[in-house]
Short mmCIF file of C-alpha atoms in Angstrom, two decimals:
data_model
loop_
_atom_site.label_atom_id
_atom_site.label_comp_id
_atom_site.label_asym_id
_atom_site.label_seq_id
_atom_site.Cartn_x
_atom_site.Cartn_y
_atom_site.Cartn_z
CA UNK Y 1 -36.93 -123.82 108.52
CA UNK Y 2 -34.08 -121.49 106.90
CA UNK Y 3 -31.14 -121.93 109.16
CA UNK Y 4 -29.96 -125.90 109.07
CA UNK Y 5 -27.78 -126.10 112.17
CA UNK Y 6 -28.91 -129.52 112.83
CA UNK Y 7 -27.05 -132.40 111.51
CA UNK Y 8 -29.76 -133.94 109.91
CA UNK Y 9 -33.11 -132.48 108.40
CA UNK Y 10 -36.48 -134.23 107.89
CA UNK Y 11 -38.89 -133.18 105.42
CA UNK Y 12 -41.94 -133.69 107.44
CA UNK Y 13 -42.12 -133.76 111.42
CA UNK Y 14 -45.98 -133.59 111.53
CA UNK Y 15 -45.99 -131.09 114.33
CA UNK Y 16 -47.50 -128.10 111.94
CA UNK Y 17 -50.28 -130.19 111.58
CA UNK Y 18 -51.91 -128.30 114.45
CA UNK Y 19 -51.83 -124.83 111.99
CA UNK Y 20 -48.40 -124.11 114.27
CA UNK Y 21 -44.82 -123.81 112.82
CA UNK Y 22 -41.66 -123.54 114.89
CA UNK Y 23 -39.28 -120.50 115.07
CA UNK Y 24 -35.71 -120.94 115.68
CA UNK Y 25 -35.04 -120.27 119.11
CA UNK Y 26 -38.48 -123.16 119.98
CA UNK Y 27 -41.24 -121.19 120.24
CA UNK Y 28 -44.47 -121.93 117.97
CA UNK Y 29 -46.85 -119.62 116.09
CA UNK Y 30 -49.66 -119.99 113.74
CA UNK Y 31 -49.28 -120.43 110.06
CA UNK Y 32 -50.98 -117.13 109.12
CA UNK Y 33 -48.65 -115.12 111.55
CA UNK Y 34 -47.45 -111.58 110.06
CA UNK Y 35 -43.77 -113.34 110.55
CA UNK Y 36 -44.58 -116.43 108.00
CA UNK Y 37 -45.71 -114.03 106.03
CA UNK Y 38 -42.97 -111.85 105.99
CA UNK Y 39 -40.64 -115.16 106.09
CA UNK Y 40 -42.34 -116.45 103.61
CA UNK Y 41 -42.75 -113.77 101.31
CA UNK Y 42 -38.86 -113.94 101.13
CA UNK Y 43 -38.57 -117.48 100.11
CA UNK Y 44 -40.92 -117.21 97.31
CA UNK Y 45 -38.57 -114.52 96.42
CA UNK Y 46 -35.42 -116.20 96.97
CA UNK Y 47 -37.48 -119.10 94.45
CA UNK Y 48 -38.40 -115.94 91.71
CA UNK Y 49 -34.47 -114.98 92.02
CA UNK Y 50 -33.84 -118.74 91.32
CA UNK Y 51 -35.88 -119.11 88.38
CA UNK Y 52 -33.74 -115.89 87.17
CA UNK Y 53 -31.17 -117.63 88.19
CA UNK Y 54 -31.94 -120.70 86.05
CA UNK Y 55 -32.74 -118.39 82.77
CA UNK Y 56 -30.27 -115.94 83.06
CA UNK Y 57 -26.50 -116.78 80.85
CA UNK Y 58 -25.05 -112.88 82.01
CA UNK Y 59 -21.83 -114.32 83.30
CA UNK Y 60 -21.62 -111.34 85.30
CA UNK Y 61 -24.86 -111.11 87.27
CA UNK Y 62 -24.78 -114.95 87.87
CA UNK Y 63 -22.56 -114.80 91.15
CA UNK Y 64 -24.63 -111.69 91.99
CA UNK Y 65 -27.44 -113.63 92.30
CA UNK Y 66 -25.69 -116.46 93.93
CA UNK Y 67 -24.95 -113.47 96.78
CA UNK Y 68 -28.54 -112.40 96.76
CA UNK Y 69 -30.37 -115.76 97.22
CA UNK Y 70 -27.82 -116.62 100.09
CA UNK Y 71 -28.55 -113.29 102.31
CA UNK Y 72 -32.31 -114.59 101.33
CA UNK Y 73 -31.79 -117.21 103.39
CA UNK Y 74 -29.96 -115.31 106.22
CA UNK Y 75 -32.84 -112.81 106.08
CA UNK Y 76 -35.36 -115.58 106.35
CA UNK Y 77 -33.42 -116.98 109.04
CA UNK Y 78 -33.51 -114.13 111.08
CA UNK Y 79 -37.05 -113.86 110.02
CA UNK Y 80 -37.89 -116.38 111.92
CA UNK Y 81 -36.12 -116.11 114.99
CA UNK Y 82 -37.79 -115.86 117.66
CA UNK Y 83 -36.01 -113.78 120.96
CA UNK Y 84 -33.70 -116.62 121.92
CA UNK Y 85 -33.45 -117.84 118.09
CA UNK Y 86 -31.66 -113.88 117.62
CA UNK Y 87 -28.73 -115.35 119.41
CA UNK Y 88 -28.74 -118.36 117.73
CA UNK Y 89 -28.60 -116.34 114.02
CA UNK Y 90 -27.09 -113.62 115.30
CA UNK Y 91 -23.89 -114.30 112.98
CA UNK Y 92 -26.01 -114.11 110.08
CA UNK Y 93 -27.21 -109.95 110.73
CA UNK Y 94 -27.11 -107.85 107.54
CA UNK Y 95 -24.22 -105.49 107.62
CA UNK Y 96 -23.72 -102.16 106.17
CA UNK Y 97 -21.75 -103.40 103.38
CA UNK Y 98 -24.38 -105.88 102.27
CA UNK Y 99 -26.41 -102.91 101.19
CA UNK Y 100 -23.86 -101.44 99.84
CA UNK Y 101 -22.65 -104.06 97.57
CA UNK Y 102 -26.07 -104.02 96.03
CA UNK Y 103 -25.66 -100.00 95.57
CA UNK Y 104 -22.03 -100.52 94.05
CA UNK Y 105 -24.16 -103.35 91.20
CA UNK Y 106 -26.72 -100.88 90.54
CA UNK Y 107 -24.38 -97.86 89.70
CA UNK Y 108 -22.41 -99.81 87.78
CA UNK Y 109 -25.09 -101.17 85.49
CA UNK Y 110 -26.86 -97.83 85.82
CA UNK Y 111 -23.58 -96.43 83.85
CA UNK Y 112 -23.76 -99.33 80.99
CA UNK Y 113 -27.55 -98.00 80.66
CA UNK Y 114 -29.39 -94.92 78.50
CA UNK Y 115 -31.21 -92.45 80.35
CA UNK Y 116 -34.93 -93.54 81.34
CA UNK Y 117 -37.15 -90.76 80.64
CA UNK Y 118 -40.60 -92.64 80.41
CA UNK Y 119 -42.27 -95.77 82.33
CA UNK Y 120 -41.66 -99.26 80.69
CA UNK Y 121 -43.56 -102.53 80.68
CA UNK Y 122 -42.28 -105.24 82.23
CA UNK Y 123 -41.53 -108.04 79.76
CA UNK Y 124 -39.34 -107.96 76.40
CA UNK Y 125 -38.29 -112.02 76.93
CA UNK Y 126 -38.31 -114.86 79.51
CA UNK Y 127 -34.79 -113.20 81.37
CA UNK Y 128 -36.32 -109.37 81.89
CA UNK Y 129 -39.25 -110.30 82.47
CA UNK Y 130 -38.49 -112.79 85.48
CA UNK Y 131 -36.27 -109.77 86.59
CA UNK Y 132 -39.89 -107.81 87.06
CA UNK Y 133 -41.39 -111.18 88.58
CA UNK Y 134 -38.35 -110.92 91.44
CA UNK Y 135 -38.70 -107.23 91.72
CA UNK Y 136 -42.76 -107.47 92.28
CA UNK Y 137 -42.02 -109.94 95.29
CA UNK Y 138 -39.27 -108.31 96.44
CA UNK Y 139 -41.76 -105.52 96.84
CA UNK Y 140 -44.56 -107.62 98.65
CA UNK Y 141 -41.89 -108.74 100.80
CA UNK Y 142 -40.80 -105.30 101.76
CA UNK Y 143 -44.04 -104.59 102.40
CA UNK Y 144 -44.59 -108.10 104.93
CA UNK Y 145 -41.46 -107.31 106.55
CA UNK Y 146 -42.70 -103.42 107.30
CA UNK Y 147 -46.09 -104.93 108.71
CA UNK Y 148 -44.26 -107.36 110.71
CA UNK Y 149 -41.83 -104.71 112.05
CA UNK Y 150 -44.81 -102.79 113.60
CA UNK Y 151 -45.49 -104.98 116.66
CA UNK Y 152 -41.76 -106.69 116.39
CA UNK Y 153 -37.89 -106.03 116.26
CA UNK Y 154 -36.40 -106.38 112.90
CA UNK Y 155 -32.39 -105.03 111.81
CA UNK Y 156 -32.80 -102.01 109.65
CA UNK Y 157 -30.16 -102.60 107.81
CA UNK Y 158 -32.64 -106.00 106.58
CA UNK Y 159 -35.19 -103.58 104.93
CA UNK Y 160 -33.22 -101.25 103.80
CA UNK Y 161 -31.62 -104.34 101.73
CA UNK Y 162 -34.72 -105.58 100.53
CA UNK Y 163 -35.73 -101.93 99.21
CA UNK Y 164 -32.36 -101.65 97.14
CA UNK Y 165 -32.66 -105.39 96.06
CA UNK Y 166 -35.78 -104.33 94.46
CA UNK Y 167 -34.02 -101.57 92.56
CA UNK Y 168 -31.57 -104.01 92.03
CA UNK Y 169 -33.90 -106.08 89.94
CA UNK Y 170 -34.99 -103.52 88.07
CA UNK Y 171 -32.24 -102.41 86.91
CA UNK Y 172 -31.07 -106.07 85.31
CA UNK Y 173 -33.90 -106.17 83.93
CA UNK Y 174 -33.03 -103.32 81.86
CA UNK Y 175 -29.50 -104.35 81.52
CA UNK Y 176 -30.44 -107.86 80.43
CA UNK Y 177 -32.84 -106.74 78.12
CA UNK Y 178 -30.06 -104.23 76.50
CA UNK Y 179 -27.08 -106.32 76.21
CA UNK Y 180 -29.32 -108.56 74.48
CA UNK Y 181 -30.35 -105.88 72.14
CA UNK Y 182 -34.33 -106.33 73.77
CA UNK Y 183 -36.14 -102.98 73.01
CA UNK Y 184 -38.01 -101.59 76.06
CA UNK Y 185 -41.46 -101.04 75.69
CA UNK Y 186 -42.61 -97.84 76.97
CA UNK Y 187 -46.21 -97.31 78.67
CA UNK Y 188 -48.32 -95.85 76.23
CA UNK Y 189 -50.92 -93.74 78.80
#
């Protein structure tokens, strides 16, 4: 699960092997659930945000990212909490400020950036391109978390994070691409 509060975890308990996972908080669903999904969804991206992570050398995004990956998990967390799990990751609630820290990044990288007047391709190298990788999850898992919220409670301060992480990404991609002197491609339509 996301949230280790135990003192010890063990990679396999056998007890999904019934198609069920637990929730923090003890109840079980079934693997297909909208909330693995949504839960889900935000681990892969926490793993695409890694992989940035692992090729990016911008000294200053680096502890950004750091940031990002651990509200991931807090997101996640919460995620999959079931009613009684909400008290038990309660401390871990997305706050204002969360959201806008991510604002502050994007204005200031916005500033270091020329004007975009047309559509551009993802891609240019291995770095901006994993940028658009993160930012096309982050969007499925906006999208998981919005299905989810239909039948359930979820913090709207949590989506409203994951839609500005998503800018977010797209705007180091362009960054990374032009402090490494990485032309953008533009859509040719």
């Amino acid at each position: 699960m996301f949230i280790a509060m135990a003192k010890e975890i063990k990679i396999y308990t056998k007890t999904g092997d019934d198609g069920t996972t637990g929730l923090v908080g003890g109840s079980r669903v079934k693997k297909y659930d909208a909330r693995l999904e949504a839960y889900g969804t935000v681990d892969e991206l926490n793993a695409a945000i890694g992989m940035l992570g692992a090729l990016n050398e911008d000294e200053e995004i680096q502890p950004l990212l750091t940031e990002i990956q651990n509200k991931l998990f807090n997101i996640g967390s919460r995620l999959a909490s079931d009613e009684k799990g909400q008290e038990v990751t309660s401390s871990l609630a997305l706050k204002e400020e969360d959201i806008e820290r991510i604002e502050q990044a994007i204005d200031l990288f916005e500033s270091e950036l020329p004007e975009l007047n047309q559509f551009i391709l993802p891609g240019g190298d291995k770095v901006v391109a994993q940028c658009h990788v993160a930012r096309t999850v982050c969007r499925r898992a906006e999208r998981r978390i919005l299905e989810f919220s239909e039948a359930n409670s979820v913090q709207p301060e949590l989506t409203k994070y994951i839609n500005r992480l998503s800018d977010f990404l797209f705007v180091i991609a362009r960054l990374s691409g032009f402090r490494r002197g990485i032309d953008e491609r533009p859509w040719q339509y």
